[in-house]
Tab-separated table of C-alpha atoms in Angstrom:
chain	number	residue	atom	x	y	z
A	1	UNK	CA	136.589	134.016	102.733
A	2	UNK	CA	136.761	134.017	106.528
A	3	UNK	CA	139.048	132.437	109.107
A	4	UNK	CA	136.829	129.296	108.839
A	5	UNK	CA	138.691	128.495	105.629
A	6	UNK	CA	141.731	127.699	107.840
A	7	UNK	CA	142.218	124.242	109.411
A	8	UNK	CA	140.055	124.066	112.558
A	9	UNK	CA	143.005	123.820	114.905
A	10	UNK	CA	144.334	127.168	113.580
A	11	UNK	CA	141.297	129.255	114.233
A	12	UNK	CA	141.751	129.792	118.042
A	13	UNK	CA	145.405	130.756	117.627
A	14	UNK	CA	144.601	133.248	114.841
A	15	UNK	CA	141.760	134.813	116.686
A	16	UNK	CA	143.730	135.254	119.931
A	17	UNK	CA	146.865	136.872	118.337
A	18	UNK	CA	147.340	140.563	117.640
A	19	UNK	CA	148.762	139.895	114.189
A	20	UNK	CA	148.470	137.064	111.632
A	21	UNK	CA	151.507	136.512	109.491
A	22	UNK	CA	151.860	134.131	106.478
A	23	UNK	CA	155.198	132.322	106.222
A	24	UNK	CA	155.948	131.374	102.619
A	25	UNK	CA	158.947	130.011	100.738
A	26	UNK	CA	160.293	127.478	98.352
A	27	UNK	CA	160.932	123.916	99.589
A	28	UNK	CA	164.375	123.415	101.316
A	29	UNK	CA	165.075	127.011	102.087
A	30	UNK	CA	165.034	126.618	105.816
A	31	UNK	CA	161.394	127.872	106.276
A	32	UNK	CA	160.474	125.184	108.713
A	33	UNK	CA	163.639	125.708	110.753
A	34	UNK	CA	162.774	129.468	111.182
A	35	UNK	CA	159.131	128.547	111.963
A	36	UNK	CA	160.200	126.121	114.644
A	37	UNK	CA	162.721	128.569	116.085
A	38	UNK	CA	160.154	131.325	116.330
A	39	UNK	CA	157.247	129.325	117.627
A	40	UNK	CA	158.913	126.614	119.665
A	41	UNK	CA	156.310	124.164	121.081
A	42	UNK	CA	153.479	126.625	120.577
A	43	UNK	CA	152.215	124.964	117.390
A	44	UNK	CA	149.098	123.417	115.931
A	45	UNK	CA	148.890	121.179	112.859
A	46	UNK	CA	146.012	120.405	110.568
A	47	UNK	CA	144.904	119.699	106.981
A	48	UNK	CA	143.430	122.491	104.846
A	49	UNK	CA	139.727	122.065	104.155
A	50	UNK	CA	139.102	119.746	101.281
A	51	UNK	CA	142.827	119.021	100.809
A	52	UNK	CA	145.378	116.455	102.012
A	53	UNK	CA	147.951	119.208	102.420
A	54	UNK	CA	149.025	119.549	106.033
A	55	UNK	CA	150.910	122.418	107.601
A	56	UNK	CA	151.323	124.164	110.932
A	57	UNK	CA	150.379	127.426	112.730
A	58	UNK	CA	152.444	128.629	115.636
A	59	UNK	CA	152.268	131.375	118.167
A	60	UNK	CA	155.111	133.708	119.457
A	61	UNK	CA	155.404	137.057	121.190
A	62	UNK	CA	157.637	140.012	120.522
A	63	UNK	CA	158.011	143.294	122.401
A	64	UNK	CA	155.216	144.841	120.375
A	65	UNK	CA	152.698	142.107	119.407
A	66	UNK	CA	151.544	138.526	119.779
A	67	UNK	CA	151.729	136.720	116.444
A	68	UNK	CA	150.019	133.817	114.817
A	69	UNK	CA	152.469	132.445	112.312
A	70	UNK	CA	150.882	130.318	109.515
A	71	UNK	CA	153.515	128.145	107.833
A	72	UNK	CA	152.315	127.745	104.267
A	73	UNK	CA	153.274	124.656	102.182
A	74	UNK	CA	156.587	125.000	100.420
A	75	UNK	CA	155.962	126.159	96.824
A	76	UNK	CA	157.963	127.643	93.967
A	77	UNK	CA	155.026	129.670	92.551
A	78	UNK	CA	151.502	130.938	93.055
A	79	UNK	CA	150.429	129.807	89.619
A	80	UNK	CA	148.783	126.830	91.278
A	81	UNK	CA	150.003	123.714	89.427
A	82	UNK	CA	149.526	121.573	92.549
A	83	UNK	CA	147.563	121.416	95.782
A	84	UNK	CA	150.415	122.964	97.783
A	85	UNK	CA	150.627	125.924	95.446
A	86	UNK	CA	146.775	126.303	95.512
A	87	UNK	CA	146.687	126.337	99.309
A	88	UNK	CA	149.510	128.936	99.525
A	89	UNK	CA	147.863	131.102	96.782
A	90	UNK	CA	144.386	130.937	98.407
A	91	UNK	CA	145.715	131.939	101.872
A	92	UNK	CA	147.738	134.862	100.531
A	93	UNK	CA	144.797	136.007	98.356
A	94	UNK	CA	141.827	135.507	100.513
A	95	UNK	CA	142.586	134.891	104.237
A	96	UNK	CA	143.060	137.799	106.617
A	97	UNK	CA	146.685	138.535	107.338
A	98	UNK	CA	148.695	141.596	108.547
A	99	UNK	CA	151.907	140.653	106.806
A	100	UNK	CA	153.708	137.935	104.847
A	101	UNK	CA	157.256	136.728	105.351
A	102	UNK	CA	158.861	135.149	102.326
A	103	UNK	CA	161.966	133.037	103.113
A	104	UNK	CA	164.481	133.072	100.301
A	105	UNK	CA	167.542	130.922	99.713
A	106	UNK	CA	170.694	133.146	99.545
A	107	UNK	CA	172.500	130.404	97.445
A	108	UNK	CA	169.957	130.691	94.584
A	109	UNK	CA	168.286	134.022	95.192
A	110	UNK	CA	166.869	134.477	91.738
A	111	UNK	CA	164.780	131.365	91.950
A	112	UNK	CA	163.389	132.313	95.344
A	113	UNK	CA	162.493	135.834	94.267
A	114	UNK	CA	160.105	134.336	91.674
A	115	UNK	CA	157.725	133.443	94.584
A	116	UNK	CA	158.599	136.614	96.498
A	117	UNK	CA	157.535	138.957	93.702
A	118	UNK	CA	154.150	137.198	93.330
A	119	UNK	CA	153.471	137.374	97.072
A	120	UNK	CA	154.383	141.087	97.028
A	121	UNK	CA	151.950	141.782	94.289
A	122	UNK	CA	149.098	140.277	96.355
A	123	UNK	CA	150.298	141.341	99.890
A	124	UNK	CA	152.200	144.712	99.856
A	125	UNK	CA	153.096	144.242	103.652
A	126	UNK	CA	155.811	141.716	102.802
A	127	UNK	CA	159.046	141.067	104.575
A	128	UNK	CA	161.815	139.207	102.608
A	129	UNK	CA	163.985	136.940	104.731
A	130	UNK	CA	167.111	135.908	103.024
A	131	UNK	CA	168.131	132.692	104.726
A	132	UNK	CA	171.215	130.449	104.481
A	133	UNK	CA	173.656	133.316	104.374
A	134	UNK	CA	176.323	131.156	106.046
A	135	UNK	CA	175.975	128.503	103.393
A	136	UNK	CA	176.116	131.188	100.646
A	137	UNK	CA	179.333	132.526	102.069
A	138	UNK	CA	180.864	129.113	101.922
A	139	UNK	CA	179.932	128.901	98.219
A	140	UNK	CA	181.503	132.278	97.488
A	141	UNK	CA	178.237	134.211	97.192
A	142	UNK	CA	177.451	137.506	98.904
A	143	UNK	CA	174.160	139.299	98.938
A	144	UNK	CA	173.843	143.073	99.316
A	145	UNK	CA	170.677	143.207	101.567
A	146	UNK	CA	170.317	146.976	101.482
A	147	UNK	CA	170.415	147.107	97.687
A	148	UNK	CA	167.942	144.222	97.462
A	149	UNK	CA	165.578	146.118	99.682
A	150	UNK	CA	165.828	149.126	97.360
A	151	UNK	CA	165.166	146.946	94.360
A	152	UNK	CA	162.141	145.291	95.825
A	153	UNK	CA	160.633	148.212	97.694
A	154	UNK	CA	160.032	146.081	100.848
A	155	UNK	CA	162.061	145.330	104.056
A	156	UNK	CA	164.761	142.705	103.730
A	157	UNK	CA	166.544	140.858	106.548
A	158	UNK	CA	169.328	138.290	106.351
A	159	UNK	CA	169.238	135.198	108.555
A	160	UNK	CA	171.067	132.065	109.285
A	161	UNK	CA	168.314	129.873	110.786
A	162	UNK	CA	170.479	128.603	113.688
A	163	UNK	CA	171.676	132.136	114.607
A	164	UNK	CA	169.405	133.550	117.341
A	165	UNK	CA	170.727	137.130	116.821
A	166	UNK	CA	169.574	137.102	113.149
A	167	UNK	CA	166.205	135.768	114.171
A	168	UNK	CA	165.883	138.707	116.682
A	169	UNK	CA	166.516	141.084	113.793
A	170	UNK	CA	163.800	139.318	111.876
A	171	UNK	CA	161.337	139.790	114.618
A	172	UNK	CA	162.297	143.536	115.061
A	173	UNK	CA	161.729	144.068	111.318
A	174	UNK	CA	158.395	142.320	111.456
A	175	UNK	CA	157.324	144.530	114.400
A	176	UNK	CA	158.230	147.595	112.377
A	177	UNK	CA	156.253	146.396	109.399
A	178	UNK	CA	153.179	145.413	111.353
A	179	UNK	CA	153.264	148.689	113.351
A	180	UNK	CA	153.299	150.674	110.123
A	181	UNK	CA	156.817	152.135	110.715
A	182	UNK	CA	158.226	150.527	107.528
A	183	UNK	CA	156.871	151.992	104.350
A	184	UNK	CA	156.555	149.559	101.437
A	185	UNK	CA	156.491	150.231	97.760
A	186	UNK	CA	156.576	146.698	96.260
A	187	UNK	CA	158.323	146.187	92.919
A	188	UNK	CA	155.712	145.758	90.238
A	189	UNK	CA	155.837	142.703	88.129
A	190	UNK	CA	156.294	143.715	84.463
A	191	UNK	CA	155.130	141.710	81.549
A	192	UNK	CA	155.516	142.077	77.780
A	193	UNK	CA	153.439	144.780	76.200
A	194	UNK	CA	150.565	142.697	74.821
A	195	UNK	CA	150.044	141.114	78.277
A	196	UNK	CA	150.192	144.479	80.031
A	197	UNK	CA	147.631	145.791	77.506
A	198	UNK	CA	145.359	142.798	78.245
A	199	UNK	CA	145.623	143.417	81.940
A	200	UNK	CA	144.817	147.099	81.605
A	201	UNK	CA	141.500	146.163	79.923
A	202	UNK	CA	140.224	143.835	82.729
A	203	UNK	CA	141.825	145.363	85.857
A	204	UNK	CA	139.782	148.657	85.985
A	205	UNK	CA	136.513	146.785	85.611
A	206	UNK	CA	137.354	144.385	88.411
A	207	UNK	CA	138.495	147.251	90.699
A	208	UNK	CA	135.286	149.223	89.997
A	209	UNK	CA	133.091	146.143	90.692
A	210	UNK	CA	134.845	144.615	93.701
A	211	UNK	CA	137.338	147.124	95.024
A	212	UNK	CA	140.839	146.077	96.191
A	213	UNK	CA	139.926	143.255	98.554
A	214	UNK	CA	141.995	141.028	96.233
A	215	UNK	CA	144.870	142.283	94.064
A	216	UNK	CA	143.020	143.192	90.920
A	217	UNK	CA	146.140	143.031	88.791
A	218	UNK	CA	146.832	139.465	89.911
A	219	UNK	CA	143.098	138.452	89.511
A	220	UNK	CA	142.840	140.046	86.066
A	221	UNK	CA	145.791	138.136	84.721
A	222	UNK	CA	144.588	134.823	86.214
A	223	UNK	CA	141.148	135.398	84.570
A	224	UNK	CA	142.717	136.079	81.231
A	225	UNK	CA	144.906	132.944	81.691
A	226	UNK	CA	141.898	130.814	82.323
A	227	UNK	CA	142.816	129.730	85.909
A	228	UNK	CA	139.598	127.870	86.738
A	229	UNK	CA	140.529	127.121	90.461
A	230	UNK	CA	141.143	130.825	91.169
A	231	UNK	CA	137.981	131.810	89.272
A	232	UNK	CA	135.975	129.485	91.552
A	233	UNK	CA	137.584	130.960	94.702
A	234	UNK	CA	136.980	134.471	93.460
A	235	UNK	CA	133.277	133.473	93.061
A	236	UNK	CA	133.143	132.293	96.649
A	237	UNK	CA	134.979	135.334	97.913
A	238	UNK	CA	132.946	137.941	95.962
A	239	UNK	CA	129.709	136.060	96.142
A	240	UNK	CA	129.466	135.934	92.331
A	241	UNK	CA	131.541	134.447	89.609
A	242	UNK	CA	133.360	137.287	87.855
A	243	UNK	CA	133.104	135.588	84.433
A	244	UNK	CA	129.304	135.451	84.846
A	245	UNK	CA	129.223	139.211	85.056
A	246	UNK	CA	128.704	140.460	81.475
A	247	UNK	CA	130.967	143.577	81.696
A	248	UNK	CA	133.951	141.529	83.132
A	249	UNK	CA	133.375	138.621	80.774
A	250	UNK	CA	133.364	141.113	77.814
A	251	UNK	CA	136.616	142.692	79.101
A	252	UNK	CA	138.199	139.223	79.387
A	253	UNK	CA	137.201	138.322	75.821
A	254	UNK	CA	138.624	141.685	74.494
A	255	UNK	CA	141.867	141.010	76.347
A	256	UNK	CA	142.175	137.527	74.833
A	257	UNK	CA	141.503	138.997	71.441
A	258	UNK	CA	144.480	141.390	71.875
A	259	UNK	CA	146.624	138.448	72.802
A	260	UNK	CA	145.488	136.472	69.795
A	261	UNK	CA	146.175	139.383	67.587
A	262	UNK	CA	149.753	139.280	68.868
A	263	UNK	CA	149.857	135.469	68.114
A	264	UNK	CA	149.889	134.605	71.872
A	265	UNK	CA	147.823	131.436	72.408
A	266	UNK	CA	146.613	130.122	75.684
A	267	UNK	CA	149.641	127.800	76.041
A	268	UNK	CA	151.980	130.535	74.830
A	269	UNK	CA	150.548	132.900	77.419
A	270	UNK	CA	151.399	130.516	80.283
A	271	UNK	CA	154.950	130.221	78.928
A	272	UNK	CA	155.400	134.015	78.582
A	273	UNK	CA	154.043	134.653	82.081
A	274	UNK	CA	156.540	132.188	83.536
A	275	UNK	CA	159.392	133.562	81.514
A	276	UNK	CA	158.464	137.189	82.524
A	277	UNK	CA	158.411	136.063	86.204
A	278	UNK	CA	161.864	134.605	85.927
A	279	UNK	CA	163.100	137.782	84.114
A	280	UNK	CA	161.657	140.017	86.755
A	281	UNK	CA	163.388	137.939	89.498
A	282	UNK	CA	166.719	137.995	87.713
A	283	UNK	CA	166.480	141.852	87.184
A	284	UNK	CA	165.667	142.336	90.947
A	285	UNK	CA	168.660	140.179	92.000
A	286	UNK	CA	171.166	141.205	89.362
A	287	UNK	CA	172.915	144.084	91.175
A	288	UNK	CA	172.619	142.517	94.620
A	289	UNK	CA	174.586	139.327	94.205
A	290	UNK	CA	178.364	138.811	93.819
A	291	UNK	CA	179.716	135.409	93.051
A	292	UNK	CA	183.398	134.450	93.258
A	293	UNK	CA	182.633	131.435	91.030
A	294	UNK	CA	180.150	133.099	88.784
A	295	UNK	CA	181.873	131.982	85.567
A	296	UNK	CA	181.843	128.403	86.664
A	297	UNK	CA	178.116	128.579	87.597
A	298	UNK	CA	177.195	130.212	84.259
A	299	UNK	CA	179.221	127.616	82.312
A	300	UNK	CA	177.447	124.805	84.235
A	301	UNK	CA	174.026	126.285	83.472
A	302	UNK	CA	174.813	126.524	79.725
A	303	UNK	CA	175.773	122.957	79.606
A	304	UNK	CA	173.196	121.434	81.960
A	305	UNK	CA	170.252	123.302	80.318
A	306	UNK	CA	171.687	123.139	76.716
A	307	UNK	CA	169.100	122.447	74.018
A	308	UNK	CA	170.904	119.135	72.857
A	309	UNK	CA	173.253	118.259	75.820
A	310	UNK	CA	170.746	118.592	78.697
A	311	UNK	CA	168.685	115.436	78.029
A	312	UNK	CA	171.707	113.073	77.414
A	313	UNK	CA	173.354	114.381	80.597
A	314	UNK	CA	170.148	114.066	82.554
A	315	UNK	CA	169.498	110.482	81.346
A	316	UNK	CA	173.101	109.476	82.097
A	317	UNK	CA	172.958	110.974	85.593
A	318	UNK	CA	169.668	109.328	86.499
A	319	UNK	CA	170.774	105.967	85.072
A	320	UNK	CA	173.896	106.078	87.210
A	321	UNK	CA	171.707	106.724	90.276
A	322	UNK	CA	169.336	104.022	89.303
A	323	UNK	CA	172.220	101.562	88.799
A	324	UNK	CA	173.897	102.440	92.098
A	325	UNK	CA	170.496	102.138	93.869
A	326	UNK	CA	169.509	98.783	92.359
A	327	UNK	CA	172.926	97.076	92.433
A	328	UNK	CA	173.861	98.618	95.847
A	329	UNK	CA	170.544	97.444	97.398
A	330	UNK	CA	170.930	93.820	96.391
A	331	UNK	CA	173.331	92.841	99.153
A	332	UNK	CA	171.709	94.570	102.083
A	333	UNK	CA	168.282	93.283	100.797
A	334	UNK	CA	169.644	89.747	100.859
A	335	UNK	CA	171.110	90.180	104.359
A	336	UNK	CA	167.941	91.571	105.703
A	337	UNK	CA	165.833	88.917	103.987
A	338	UNK	CA	168.003	86.103	105.432
A	339	UNK	CA	168.103	87.604	108.910
A	340	UNK	CA	164.332	88.356	109.160
A	341	UNK	CA	163.549	84.939	107.669
A	342	UNK	CA	165.562	83.335	110.510
A	343	UNK	CA	163.614	85.470	113.025
A	344	UNK	CA	160.379	84.317	111.347
A	345	UNK	CA	161.394	80.663	111.671
A	346	UNK	CA	162.029	81.125	115.303
A	347	UNK	CA	158.637	82.840	115.836
A	348	UNK	CA	157.002	79.823	114.093
A	349	UNK	CA	158.923	77.462	116.362
A	350	UNK	CA	157.758	79.519	119.388
A	351	UNK	CA	154.084	79.429	118.246
A	352	UNK	CA	154.415	75.577	117.855
A	353	UNK	CA	155.928	75.363	121.326
A	354	UNK	CA	152.887	77.189	122.650
A	355	UNK	CA	150.612	74.766	120.648
A	356	UNK	CA	148.924	77.926	119.162
A	357	UNK	CA	146.061	77.225	116.677
A	358	UNK	CA	147.244	77.117	113.045
A	359	UNK	CA	144.996	80.119	112.158
A	360	UNK	CA	146.586	82.260	114.858
A	361	UNK	CA	150.109	81.273	113.810
A	362	UNK	CA	149.186	82.032	110.169
A	363	UNK	CA	147.858	85.530	111.083
A	364	UNK	CA	150.821	86.598	113.331
A	365	UNK	CA	153.737	84.833	111.675
A	366	UNK	CA	152.957	84.177	108.033
A	367	UNK	CA	150.601	87.108	107.704
A	368	UNK	CA	151.737	90.117	109.835
A	369	UNK	CA	155.443	89.299	110.383
A	370	UNK	CA	156.574	87.767	107.125
A	371	UNK	CA	154.783	90.407	104.984
A	372	UNK	CA	156.381	93.228	107.036
A	373	UNK	CA	159.726	91.511	106.813
A	374	UNK	CA	159.445	91.249	103.033
A	375	UNK	CA	158.468	94.865	102.669
A	376	UNK	CA	161.387	96.009	104.913
A	377	UNK	CA	164.002	93.833	103.145
A	378	UNK	CA	162.844	94.805	99.626
A	379	UNK	CA	162.010	98.581	100.136
A	380	UNK	CA	164.366	99.837	102.885
A	381	UNK	CA	167.743	99.347	101.166
A	382	UNK	CA	166.906	101.065	97.900
A	383	UNK	CA	165.236	103.960	99.706
A	384	UNK	CA	168.237	104.366	102.032
A	385	UNK	CA	170.521	104.651	98.992
A	386	UNK	CA	168.304	106.595	96.587
A	387	UNK	CA	167.115	109.454	98.850
A	388	UNK	CA	170.677	110.443	100.029
A	389	UNK	CA	171.789	110.501	96.334
A	390	UNK	CA	168.751	112.647	95.337
A	391	UNK	CA	169.521	114.982	98.299
A	392	UNK	CA	173.082	115.302	97.025
A	393	UNK	CA	171.730	116.305	93.558
A	394	UNK	CA	169.426	118.887	95.198
A	395	UNK	CA	172.340	120.358	97.181
A	396	UNK	CA	174.412	120.583	94.044
A	397	UNK	CA	171.564	122.438	92.317
A	398	UNK	CA	170.979	119.851	89.568
A	399	UNK	CA	167.502	118.800	90.372
A	400	UNK	CA	165.948	122.258	89.682
A	401	UNK	CA	167.686	122.049	86.253
A	402	UNK	CA	166.131	118.643	85.593
A	403	UNK	CA	162.731	120.140	86.445
A	404	UNK	CA	163.450	123.120	84.170
A	405	UNK	CA	164.491	120.810	81.277
A	406	UNK	CA	161.369	118.639	81.696
A	407	UNK	CA	158.901	121.391	82.188
A	408	UNK	CA	157.792	121.833	78.613
A	409	UNK	CA	157.367	118.089	77.852
A	410	UNK	CA	155.469	117.651	81.053
A	411	UNK	CA	153.253	120.663	80.427
A	412	UNK	CA	152.142	119.062	77.176
A	413	UNK	CA	150.872	116.180	79.333
A	414	UNK	CA	149.007	118.727	81.588
A	415	UNK	CA	151.623	118.348	84.299
A	416	UNK	CA	154.712	120.472	85.329
A	417	UNK	CA	158.448	119.912	85.569
A	418	UNK	CA	158.462	119.410	89.308
A	419	UNK	CA	156.546	116.142	88.858
A	420	UNK	CA	159.435	114.627	87.013
A	421	UNK	CA	161.259	114.283	90.321
A	422	UNK	CA	158.286	112.398	91.767
A	423	UNK	CA	158.279	110.151	88.731
A	424	UNK	CA	161.986	109.343	89.232
A	425	UNK	CA	161.252	108.290	92.874
A	426	UNK	CA	158.278	106.137	91.845
A	427	UNK	CA	160.334	104.465	89.092
A	428	UNK	CA	163.073	103.608	91.531
A	429	UNK	CA	160.698	102.207	94.149
A	430	UNK	CA	158.937	100.120	91.463
């Protein structure tokens, strides 16, 4: 896969820069703030080929290099359950890059390290940027960055996105990494024994056939898992579909047989991969985080993700938000409707004063204006109430727990837990 796989507007910036760097991270970790602070106005936006996912590429210079910084879509994982995850995964796997910067949230480091560990497995030249340290301090959370670097085997830098001094440190670390002055030994993702055994069957054959142009360990696991989108991209990149090569297809079948012998079905494999990723992230972060309110946080987790209590609490919380949104929007909607209707009547009078034809008055007043006024009066108030409430739940850390609780039910519908949040928004709007 060549640079032509990038949005067209990015190609010139990538070709003219000394180094190309991927910027990855979860949604709402301050990734875009860091991107804007580094690149300023030197940015290009575009849609990825064949996708409606838009993102940006920016340029900036350091003492050592000129950089093209590609801001990947915010994603929680590279397992590709959505277009955003697929775009991020494909860039990390297949597009030429000299390094990757993964922005993590210091207030919930374990969740952010899930993505970081996956990126490190594919791109060893990874720099971990622990952002929002100021917010973490306010919440009684401290992160030992040196110990985290030891645990991960890659450089780590702490930032507060609005602190220019911390951004200068980030640039210095990036220069050292791209110049080869920082040695990396990325922490290896560990899975349960049957999965490791399955990977060990497929990985050597992939490496022998195609070399290390793509992380063979990552590719082997995705082939065993049956990731059709990655298999198609591997076929484009290698020039031949790996599963159509008899020796690789045979290894994949033997690997699946080992999993089956250990009672690990296709659906169970996906669950175990995710649980192992979470476990790896927790182990990497365990000795690096100190919380002054750790007992309260653990107690909240036990209650909000409890097998029996989680769903009643979730339903009650969402019903309260829906009630506040619907009831609270009635009055401003009525005020807007009356006010905009009055303006519409004056516009109709004005058109009559001008002796405008009925068809023109109908198009401008009854068609364009009154329809727009109806949409504004009906849609604006509930959205103005609902989104701040949802943002509050996100800041309190409850929305990720909702997504976690609903992940298994949604997976049975061939979806994922994140889509539950979108469903809530749609239900409110409707």
